[in-house]
Amino acid sequence: MAAGAPRIFVSHLAGVPVFDPVGDQVGRVSDLVAMLRVGRRPPRLLGMVVEVLSRRRVFVPMTRITGVESGQVITTGVVNMRRFVQRPTERLVLGELLDRRVTLVETNEEVTVLDVAIQQLPARRDWEIDKVFVRRGKGGALRRKGEAITVDWSAVTGFSLEEHGQGAESLVATFEKLRPADLANALHHLSPKRRAEVAAALDDDRLADVLEELPEDDQIEILGKLKEERAADVLEAMDPDDAADLLNELPEDEKERLLTLMQPDDAADVRRLMSYEERTAGGLMNSEPIVLRPDATVADALARVRQQDLPPALAAQVYVCRPPDETPTGKYLGTVHFQRLLRDPPFTLVSSLVDSDLPPLGPDTPLPAVTSYFAAYNLVAAPVVDESGSLLGAVTVDDVLDHLLPDDWRETEFHEEGVHGG
């Protein structure tokens, strides 16, 4: 939904059909899930609860919603079919916020919530609840009973968390704007009990980002305190190479249980990465680089590069391969660097721009050779290709650095003199 799109009242979404990109119906909207925040800040909308055709209720994150208009919801087509389970920090918008008694801040008058409105933030994929539609009861002499008005979220109280509230909700709200590495540092210095409470309150994507930045012992501890289905969800949300590294540290039976609970495609990617030695190109690589077919255009490539949740190093270049275009791919043809994409017209085929002179890495290339390769060619990412010529993935400079630094580097203070987060 583009910036400046109209506000949507959630009551209009109840029972609305949900479609995938090709027009097949996935299910119907059952509810919306929001996370309240400290004070009077508008709640963040996390996603929708969708009742699929089997009558199972599943969760669809707002990042997977591409359109909310004309009496329908459009998704990316990727829906996790695991049953929705509400978490302590989550609120069901239709089920818990409507018909609730709240108070108008200005008049201290108690009113009833009839509806709330959501809107997408400009230039972002985040959604918020920004308006509340309320009905007055008995008001002042000039107010008639039953008058309905729409007010800003900040104009009412009775929803939001208290400024000094106890529990993980308030702490999670305090940590909301921290970068994953800084939040990981904060979690590392909490007690194990508190660390588990905060981890349980984070949504899957946020917890996955944080786990990737934590020391190995903390990762294992947190994962071990999650219910197995939740742990599998978090592993799916992690980069496949980081998930593989974490699973490799677990006992064999626990590792297999979690892999079995993961979505088959995600588990297959992780299993493939786990088959390589850790300190090789295959063990370091990410199995989800940007892969394009030869007939893709510069415009297609730039659209893929713009994806908000793509790590900068992976967005630095695209890899051109013959079908299939998911790793392991068909024949690898070459790389197109981001700067080259910016220099050519949008209709140009990427196959005419490939750099095929740079030799790719083999999956068994040892870490010292990978390091020398990155230094020699001034790279931030490099393709990994097997003997048959298929692209397996890409090694990024952050993973190389991670394996060059001392094993305990994550356990040192992040904010030493001269080092600043932000």
GROMACS .gro file of C-alpha atoms in nm:
model
  422
    1MET     CA    1   0.000   0.000   0.000
    2ALA     CA    2   0.162   0.321  -0.108
    3ALA     CA    3   0.239   0.617   0.115
    4GLY     CA    4  -0.059   0.847   0.147
    5ALA     CA    5  -0.305   0.559   0.097
    6PRO     CA    6  -0.644   0.597   0.267
    7ARG     CA    7  -0.702   0.497   0.626
    8ILE     CA    8  -0.876   0.162   0.676
    9PHE     CA    9  -1.114   0.083   0.962
   10VAL     CA   10  -1.054  -0.270   1.083
   11SER     CA   11  -1.422  -0.364   1.108
   12HIS     CA   12  -1.429  -0.346   0.727
   13LEU     CA   13  -1.161  -0.616   0.712
   14ALA     CA   14  -1.346  -0.882   0.913
   15GLY     CA   15  -1.415  -1.178   0.684
   16VAL     CA   16  -1.249  -1.015   0.383
   17PRO     CA   17  -1.103  -1.273   0.139
   18VAL     CA   18  -0.724  -1.311   0.120
   19PHE     CA   19  -0.568  -1.391  -0.218
   20ASP     CA   20  -0.224  -1.491  -0.339
   21PRO     CA   21  -0.058  -1.302  -0.631
   22VAL     CA   22  -0.217  -1.523  -0.900
   23GLY     CA   23  -0.569  -1.470  -0.766
   24ASP     CA   24  -0.623  -1.796  -0.575
   25GLN     CA   25  -0.802  -1.748  -0.244
   26VAL     CA   26  -0.591  -1.836   0.061
   27GLY     CA   27  -0.859  -1.776   0.323
   28ARG     CA   28  -1.040  -1.493   0.504
   29VAL     CA   29  -0.932  -1.232   0.759
   30SER     CA   30  -1.026  -1.349   1.107
   31ASP     CA   31  -0.852  -1.077   1.311
   32LEU     CA   32  -0.554  -0.844   1.321
   33VAL     CA   33  -0.261  -0.865   1.562
   34ALA     CA   34  -0.111  -0.552   1.719
   35MET     CA   35   0.160  -0.479   1.975
   36LEU     CA   36   0.089  -0.202   2.224
   37ARG     CA   37   0.368   0.042   2.305
   38VAL     CA   38   0.471   0.259   2.596
   39GLY     CA   39   0.261   0.567   2.671
   40ARG     CA   40   0.038   0.701   2.394
   41ARG     CA   41   0.243   0.585   2.097
   42PRO     CA   42   0.024   0.422   1.829
   43PRO     CA   43   0.041   0.040   1.835
   44ARG     CA   44   0.236  -0.137   1.566
   45LEU     CA   45   0.031  -0.376   1.352
   46LEU     CA   46   0.218  -0.707   1.332
   47GLY     CA   47  -0.003  -0.900   1.094
   48MET     CA   48  -0.335  -1.066   1.026
   49VAL     CA   49  -0.491  -1.386   1.154
   50VAL     CA   50  -0.625  -1.562   0.846
   51GLU     CA   51  -0.866  -1.854   0.853
   52VAL     CA   52  -0.751  -2.076   0.567
   53LEU     CA   53  -0.978  -2.309   0.375
   54SER     CA   54  -0.917  -2.594   0.624
   55ARG     CA   55  -1.056  -2.360   0.898
   56ARG     CA   56  -0.711  -2.342   1.061
   57ARG     CA   57  -0.617  -1.994   1.182
   58VAL     CA   58  -0.267  -1.893   1.068
   59PHE     CA   59  -0.061  -1.577   1.108
   60VAL     CA   60   0.036  -1.364   0.806
   61PRO     CA   61   0.290  -1.087   0.887
   62MET     CA   62   0.220  -0.740   0.747
   63THR     CA   63   0.549  -0.770   0.554
   64ARG     CA   64   0.376  -1.044   0.351
   65ILE     CA   65   0.073  -0.823   0.274
   66THR     CA   66   0.106  -0.637  -0.055
   67GLY     CA   67  -0.243  -0.489  -0.087
   68VAL     CA   68  -0.538  -0.401   0.137
   69GLU     CA   69  -0.810  -0.250  -0.080
   70SER     CA   70  -1.138  -0.304  -0.267
   71GLY     CA   71  -1.266  -0.559  -0.018
   72GLN     CA   72  -0.968  -0.791  -0.050
   73VAL     CA   73  -0.624  -0.857   0.091
   74ILE     CA   74  -0.334  -0.963  -0.134
   75THR     CA   75  -0.035  -1.156   0.002
   76THR     CA   76   0.305  -1.246  -0.141
   77GLY     CA   77   0.178  -1.604  -0.166
   78VAL     CA   78   0.413  -1.735   0.107
   79VAL     CA   79   0.196  -1.838   0.405
   80ASN     CA   80   0.319  -2.038   0.703
   81MET     CA   81   0.042  -2.291   0.771
   82ARG     CA   82   0.134  -2.343   1.136
   83ARG     CA   83  -0.158  -2.268   1.368
   84PHE     CA   84  -0.166  -1.914   1.513
   85VAL     CA   85  -0.089  -1.890   1.885
   86GLN     CA   86  -0.122  -1.550   2.051
   87ARG     CA   87   0.177  -1.427   2.253
   88PRO     CA   88   0.173  -1.225   2.576
   89THR     CA   89   0.266  -0.893   2.412
   90GLU     CA   90   0.012  -0.930   2.130
   91ARG     CA   91  -0.342  -0.793   2.120
   92LEU     CA   92  -0.619  -0.913   1.889
   93VAL     CA   93  -0.764  -0.594   1.743
   94LEU     CA   94  -1.115  -0.717   1.672
   95GLY     CA   95  -1.131  -0.959   1.961
   96GLU     CA   96  -0.981  -0.745   2.238
   97LEU     CA   97  -0.981  -0.376   2.146
   98LEU     CA   98  -1.332  -0.322   2.013
   99ASP     CA   99  -1.619  -0.267   2.262
  100ARG     CA  100  -1.361  -0.174   2.524
  101ARG     CA  101  -1.418   0.113   2.767
  102VAL     CA  102  -1.144   0.377   2.748
  103THR     CA  103  -1.107   0.736   2.864
  104LEU     CA  104  -1.075   1.059   2.664
  105VAL     CA  105  -0.761   1.231   2.788
  106GLU     CA  106  -0.891   1.586   2.747
  107THR     CA  107  -1.224   1.546   2.932
  108ASN     CA  108  -1.160   1.233   3.144
  109GLU     CA  109  -1.482   1.098   2.995
  110GLU     CA  110  -1.533   0.724   2.959
  111VAL     CA  111  -1.621   0.612   2.605
  112THR     CA  112  -1.673   0.284   2.419
  113VAL     CA  113  -1.449   0.178   2.129
  114LEU     CA  114  -1.653   0.103   1.817
  115ASP     CA  115  -1.367   0.070   1.569
  116VAL     CA  116  -1.000   0.151   1.511
  117ALA     CA  117  -0.826   0.259   1.192
  118ILE     CA  118  -0.494   0.140   1.050
  119GLN     CA  119  -0.260   0.317   0.813
  120GLN     CA  120   0.071   0.233   0.652
  121LEU     CA  121   0.358   0.461   0.746
  122PRO     CA  122   0.508   0.669   0.461
  123ALA     CA  123   0.802   0.510   0.277
  124ARG     CA  124   0.796   0.206   0.511
  125ARG     CA  125   0.636  -0.136   0.532
  126ASP     CA  126   0.520  -0.081   0.890
  127TRP     CA  127   0.154  -0.028   0.979
  128GLU     CA  128   0.007   0.145   1.284
  129ILE     CA  129  -0.329   0.187   1.451
  130ASP     CA  130  -0.363   0.565   1.437
  131LYS     CA  131  -0.733   0.647   1.494
  132VAL     CA  132  -1.003   0.532   1.735
  133PHE     CA  133  -1.377   0.557   1.663
  134VAL     CA  134  -1.561   0.589   1.996
  135ARG     CA  135  -1.913   0.647   2.125
  136ARG     CA  136  -1.983   0.872   2.417
  137GLY     CA  137  -2.213   0.771   2.698
  138LYS     CA  138  -2.371   1.044   2.908
  139GLY     CA  139  -2.163   1.354   2.852
  140GLY     CA  140  -2.194   1.715   2.952
  141ALA     CA  141  -2.507   1.928   2.908
  142LEU     CA  142  -2.426   2.002   2.546
  143ARG     CA  143  -2.342   1.639   2.461
  144ARG     CA  144  -2.616   1.406   2.352
  145LYS     CA  145  -2.601   1.045   2.453
  146GLY     CA  146  -2.455   0.814   2.190
  147GLU     CA  147  -2.254   1.070   1.993
  148ALA     CA  148  -1.978   0.895   1.796
  149ILE     CA  149  -1.646   1.064   1.717
  150THR     CA  150  -1.308   0.969   1.568
  151VAL     CA  151  -1.001   1.070   1.766
  152ASP     CA  152  -0.626   1.015   1.750
  153TRP     CA  153  -0.490   0.714   1.936
  154SER     CA  154  -0.308   0.954   2.170
  155ALA     CA  155  -0.639   1.119   2.264
  156VAL     CA  156  -0.755   0.814   2.462
  157THR     CA  157  -0.609   0.617   2.749
  158GLY     CA  158  -0.684   0.269   2.871
  159PHE     CA  159  -0.514   0.076   2.588
  160SER     CA  160  -0.147   0.155   2.620
  161LEU     CA  161   0.118   0.015   2.848
  162GLU     CA  162   0.198   0.220   3.157
  163GLU     CA  163   0.522   0.417   3.142
  164HIS     CA  164   0.652   0.230   3.446
  165GLY     CA  165   0.476  -0.099   3.378
  166GLN     CA  166   0.633  -0.423   3.489
  167GLY     CA  167   0.705  -0.729   3.283
  168ALA     CA  168   0.866  -0.796   2.949
  169GLU     CA  169   0.621  -0.582   2.751
  170SER     CA  170   0.757  -0.255   2.886
  171LEU     CA  171   1.115  -0.371   2.847
  172VAL     CA  172   1.056  -0.483   2.488
  173ALA     CA  173   0.897  -0.145   2.413
  174THR     CA  174   1.204   0.026   2.559
  175PHE     CA  175   1.429  -0.181   2.332
  176GLU     CA  176   1.213  -0.129   2.023
  177LYS     CA  177   1.439   0.115   1.837
  178LEU     CA  178   1.769  -0.059   1.911
  179ARG     CA  179   1.963  -0.215   1.626
  180PRO     CA  180   1.973  -0.597   1.647
  181ALA     CA  181   2.340  -0.594   1.753
  182ASP     CA  182   2.270  -0.343   2.032
  183LEU     CA  183   1.962  -0.532   2.150
  184ALA     CA  184   2.171  -0.851   2.150
  185ASN     CA  185   2.427  -0.675   2.369
  186ALA     CA  186   2.153  -0.565   2.610
  187LEU     CA  187   2.010  -0.918   2.627
  188HIS     CA  188   2.353  -1.069   2.689
  189HIS     CA  189   2.386  -0.867   3.008
  190LEU     CA  190   2.045  -0.959   3.149
  191SER     CA  191   1.990  -1.248   3.387
  192PRO     CA  192   1.899  -1.579   3.216
  193LYS     CA  193   1.543  -1.551   3.352
  194ARG     CA  194   1.498  -1.197   3.221
  195ARG     CA  195   1.666  -1.284   2.891
  196ALA     CA  196   1.416  -1.565   2.836
  197GLU     CA  197   1.121  -1.336   2.918
  198VAL     CA  198   1.233  -1.071   2.670
  199ALA     CA  199   1.307  -1.330   2.400
  200ALA     CA  200   0.958  -1.477   2.446
  201ALA     CA  201   0.803  -1.131   2.400
  202LEU     CA  202   0.987  -1.048   2.076
  203ASP     CA  203   0.822  -1.136   1.745
  204ASP     CA  204   0.985  -1.407   1.533
  205ASP     CA  205   1.165  -1.178   1.286
  206ARG     CA  206   1.304  -0.951   1.558
  207LEU     CA  207   1.419  -1.246   1.770
  208ALA     CA  208   1.581  -1.407   1.465
  209ASP     CA  209   1.777  -1.088   1.393
  210VAL     CA  210   1.890  -1.069   1.756
  211LEU     CA  211   1.989  -1.436   1.779
  212GLU     CA  212   2.220  -1.388   1.482
  213GLU     CA  213   2.409  -1.126   1.685
  214LEU     CA  214   2.432  -1.316   2.016
  215PRO     CA  215   2.716  -1.534   2.146
  216GLU     CA  216   2.672  -1.903   2.080
  217ASP     CA  217   2.594  -1.993   2.444
  218ASP     CA  218   2.317  -1.731   2.461
  219GLN     CA  219   2.170  -1.855   2.132
  220ILE     CA  220   2.151  -2.213   2.259
  221GLU     CA  221   2.009  -2.103   2.595
  222ILE     CA  222   1.732  -1.890   2.441
  223LEU     CA  223   1.640  -2.145   2.176
  224GLY     CA  224   1.622  -2.415   2.441
  225LYS     CA  225   1.368  -2.217   2.647
  226LEU     CA  226   1.129  -2.165   2.354
  227LYS     CA  227   0.858  -2.413   2.274
  228GLU     CA  228   0.979  -2.632   1.989
  229GLU     CA  229   0.726  -2.500   1.735
  230ARG     CA  230   0.822  -2.140   1.821
  231ALA     CA  231   1.192  -2.232   1.798
  232ALA     CA  232   1.131  -2.376   1.450
  233ASP     CA  233   0.953  -2.052   1.345
  234VAL     CA  234   1.248  -1.844   1.464
  235LEU     CA  235   1.499  -2.068   1.283
  236GLU     CA  236   1.295  -2.022   0.963
  237ALA     CA  237   1.318  -1.644   1.006
  238MET     CA  238   1.698  -1.652   1.047
  239ASP     CA  239   1.937  -1.640   0.754
  240PRO     CA  240   1.986  -2.006   0.651
  241ASP     CA  241   2.362  -1.997   0.717
  242ASP     CA  242   2.312  -1.862   1.071
  243ALA     CA  243   2.036  -2.117   1.138
  244ALA     CA  244   2.268  -2.395   1.018
  245ASP     CA  245   2.550  -2.275   1.247
  246LEU     CA  246   2.314  -2.268   1.547
  247LEU     CA  247   2.163  -2.610   1.476
  248ASN     CA  248   2.509  -2.761   1.441
  249GLU     CA  249   2.571  -2.676   1.807
  250LEU     CA  250   2.267  -2.871   1.930
  251PRO     CA  251   2.246  -3.240   2.020
  252GLU     CA  252   2.162  -3.457   1.720
  253ASP     CA  253   1.812  -3.556   1.837
  254GLU     CA  254   1.713  -3.197   1.918
  255LYS     CA  255   1.852  -3.077   1.585
  256GLU     CA  256   1.645  -3.333   1.394
  257ARG     CA  257   1.325  -3.250   1.584
  258LEU     CA  258   1.358  -2.881   1.500
  259LEU     CA  259   1.441  -2.949   1.135
  260THR     CA  260   1.133  -3.171   1.111
  261LEU     CA  261   0.914  -2.891   1.251
  262MET     CA  262   1.049  -2.633   1.004
  263GLN     CA  263   0.885  -2.571   0.667
  264PRO     CA  264   1.028  -2.831   0.422
  265ASP     CA  265   1.188  -2.574   0.186
  266ASP     CA  266   1.355  -2.388   0.474
  267ALA     CA  267   1.474  -2.712   0.631
  268ALA     CA  268   1.618  -2.831   0.297
  269ASP     CA  269   1.824  -2.511   0.263
  270VAL     CA  270   1.960  -2.547   0.615
  271ARG     CA  271   2.039  -2.919   0.575
  272ARG     CA  272   2.233  -2.842   0.258
  273LEU     CA  273   2.442  -2.579   0.435
  274MET     CA  274   2.505  -2.814   0.726
  275SER     CA  275   2.661  -3.066   0.488
  276TYR     CA  276   2.965  -2.839   0.432
  277GLU     CA  277   3.257  -2.786   0.667
  278GLU     CA  278   3.203  -2.472   0.874
  279ARG     CA  279   3.520  -2.287   0.768
  280THR     CA  280   3.469  -2.328   0.393
  281ALA     CA  281   3.287  -2.122   0.133
  282GLY     CA  282   2.998  -2.370   0.145
  283GLY     CA  283   2.976  -2.344   0.522
  284LEU     CA  284   2.993  -1.964   0.515
  285MET     CA  285   2.753  -1.894   0.229
  286ASN     CA  286   2.397  -1.766   0.234
  287SER     CA  287   2.174  -1.985   0.018
  288GLU     CA  288   1.933  -1.700  -0.071
  289PRO     CA  289   2.119  -1.450  -0.292
  290ILE     CA  290   1.941  -1.251  -0.563
  291VAL     CA  291   1.916  -1.483  -0.864
  292LEU     CA  292   1.785  -1.361  -1.200
  293ARG     CA  293   1.726  -1.533  -1.531
  294PRO     CA  294   1.908  -1.406  -1.843
  295ASP     CA  295   1.591  -1.243  -1.980
  296ALA     CA  296   1.541  -1.028  -1.667
  297THR     CA  297   1.587  -0.654  -1.710
  298VAL     CA  298   1.777  -0.393  -1.511
  299ALA     CA  299   1.438  -0.277  -1.380
  300ASP     CA  300   1.370  -0.631  -1.252
  301ALA     CA  301   1.712  -0.642  -1.085
  302LEU     CA  302   1.670  -0.305  -0.913
  303ALA     CA  303   1.326  -0.406  -0.784
  304ARG     CA  304   1.485  -0.711  -0.618
  305VAL     CA  305   1.773  -0.507  -0.478
  306ARG     CA  306   1.527  -0.261  -0.320
  307GLN     CA  307   1.372  -0.527  -0.094
  308GLN     CA  308   1.381  -0.378   0.253
  309ASP     CA  309   1.468  -0.694   0.445
  310LEU     CA  310   1.766  -0.781   0.221
  311PRO     CA  311   2.106  -0.748   0.393
  312PRO     CA  312   2.321  -0.473   0.227
  313ALA     CA  313   2.598  -0.715   0.132
  314LEU     CA  314   2.357  -0.945  -0.053
  315ALA     CA  315   2.201  -0.643  -0.226
  316ALA     CA  316   2.539  -0.536  -0.365
  317GLN     CA  317   2.507  -0.761  -0.668
  318VAL     CA  318   2.280  -1.003  -0.849
  319TYR     CA  319   2.365  -1.341  -0.997
  320VAL     CA  320   2.248  -1.438  -1.345
  321CYS     CA  321   2.170  -1.807  -1.394
  322ARG     CA  322   1.970  -2.030  -1.624
  323PRO     CA  323   1.656  -2.185  -1.471
  324PRO     CA  324   1.586  -2.299  -1.207
  325ASP     CA  325   1.648  -1.966  -1.040
  326GLU     CA  326   1.651  -2.093  -0.681
  327THR     CA  327   1.971  -2.240  -0.542
  328PRO     CA  328   2.109  -2.475  -0.653
  329THR     CA  329   2.038  -2.308  -0.986
  330GLY     CA  330   2.088  -2.392  -1.347
  331LYS     CA  331   2.413  -2.286  -1.511
  332TYR     CA  332   2.575  -1.983  -1.346
  333LEU     CA  333   2.644  -1.715  -1.611
  334GLY     CA  334   2.797  -1.434  -1.407
  335THR     CA  335   2.746  -1.145  -1.169
  336VAL     CA  336   2.606  -0.795  -1.222
  337HIS     CA  337   2.719  -0.538  -0.967
  338PHE     CA  338   2.479  -0.280  -0.826
  339GLN     CA  339   2.678   0.012  -0.967
  340ARG     CA  340   2.651  -0.134  -1.317
  341LEU     CA  341   2.274  -0.162  -1.279
  342LEU     CA  342   2.257   0.210  -1.205
  343ARG     CA  343   2.445   0.299  -1.525
  344ASP     CA  344   2.220   0.124  -1.779
  345PRO     CA  345   1.861   0.187  -1.899
  346PRO     CA  346   1.585  -0.003  -1.714
  347PHE     CA  347   1.495  -0.213  -2.022
  348THR     CA  348   1.850  -0.352  -2.064
  349LEU     CA  349   1.877  -0.730  -2.021
  350VAL     CA  350   2.099  -0.833  -1.732
  351SER     CA  351   2.251  -1.106  -1.950
  352SER     CA  352   2.426  -0.832  -2.149
  353LEU     CA  353   2.586  -0.687  -1.837
  354VAL     CA  354   2.728  -0.993  -1.659
  355ASP     CA  355   3.082  -0.995  -1.528
  356SER     CA  356   3.196  -1.346  -1.619
  357ASP     CA  357   3.568  -1.283  -1.577
  358LEU     CA  358   3.572  -1.317  -1.199
  359PRO     CA  359   3.615  -1.686  -1.108
  360PRO     CA  360   3.354  -1.806  -0.855
  361LEU     CA  361   3.441  -1.983  -0.532
  362GLY     CA  362   3.399  -2.357  -0.496
  363PRO     CA  363   3.204  -2.481  -0.193
  364ASP     CA  364   3.512  -2.650  -0.044
  365THR     CA  365   3.732  -2.338  -0.067
  366PRO     CA  366   3.890  -2.295   0.280
  367LEU     CA  367   3.846  -1.977   0.484
  368PRO     CA  368   4.202  -1.840   0.429
  369ALA     CA  369   4.154  -1.867   0.051
  370VAL     CA  370   3.810  -1.702   0.076
  371THR     CA  371   3.963  -1.416   0.275
  372SER     CA  372   4.239  -1.365   0.020
  373TYR     CA  373   3.982  -1.373  -0.262
  374PHE     CA  374   3.775  -1.096  -0.098
  375ALA     CA  375   4.085  -0.884  -0.035
  376ALA     CA  376   4.227  -0.932  -0.384
  377TYR     CA  377   3.907  -0.834  -0.565
  378ASN     CA  378   3.771  -0.577  -0.314
  379LEU     CA  379   3.441  -0.764  -0.276
  380VAL     CA  380   3.153  -0.751  -0.028
  381ALA     CA  381   2.993  -1.071  -0.167
  382ALA     CA  382   3.104  -1.357  -0.390
  383PRO     CA  383   2.928  -1.644  -0.572
  384VAL     CA  384   2.975  -2.007  -0.468
  385VAL     CA  385   2.942  -2.249  -0.763
  386ASP     CA  386   2.965  -2.629  -0.767
  387GLU     CA  387   3.148  -2.852  -1.016
  388SER     CA  388   2.843  -2.873  -1.244
  389GLY     CA  389   2.833  -2.493  -1.276
  390SER     CA  390   2.526  -2.434  -1.056
  391LEU     CA  391   2.511  -2.141  -0.815
  392LEU     CA  392   2.483  -2.270  -0.456
  393GLY     CA  393   2.482  -1.937  -0.273
  394ALA     CA  394   2.693  -1.633  -0.194
  395VAL     CA  395   2.949  -1.559   0.075
  396THR     CA  396   2.920  -1.210   0.225
  397VAL     CA  397   3.194  -1.010   0.392
  398ASP     CA  398   3.015  -1.001   0.730
  399ASP     CA  399   3.026  -1.380   0.752
  400VAL     CA  400   3.394  -1.382   0.660
  401LEU     CA  401   3.469  -1.129   0.935
  402ASP     CA  402   3.260  -1.326   1.182
  403HIS     CA  403   3.485  -1.629   1.134
  404LEU     CA  404   3.810  -1.428   1.138
  405LEU     CA  405   3.742  -1.258   1.472
  406PRO     CA  406   3.809  -1.436   1.805
  407ASP     CA  407   3.539  -1.684   1.909
  408ASP     CA  408   3.436  -1.466   2.204
  409TRP     CA  409   3.423  -1.132   2.021
  410ARG     CA  410   3.045  -1.101   2.067
  411GLU     CA  411   3.084  -1.128   2.442
  412THR     CA  412   3.295  -0.813   2.471
  413GLU     CA  413   3.135  -0.475   2.540
  414PHE     CA  414   2.999  -0.312   2.224
  415HIS     CA  415   3.026   0.039   2.358
  416GLU     CA  416   3.391   0.071   2.445
  417GLU     CA  417   3.555   0.409   2.402
  418GLY     CA  418   3.534   0.512   2.038
  419VAL     CA  419   3.262   0.260   1.951
  420HIS     CA  420   2.909   0.394   1.925
  421GLY     CA  421   2.579   0.232   1.837
  422GLY     CA  422   2.309   0.426   1.659
   0.00000   0.00000   0.00000
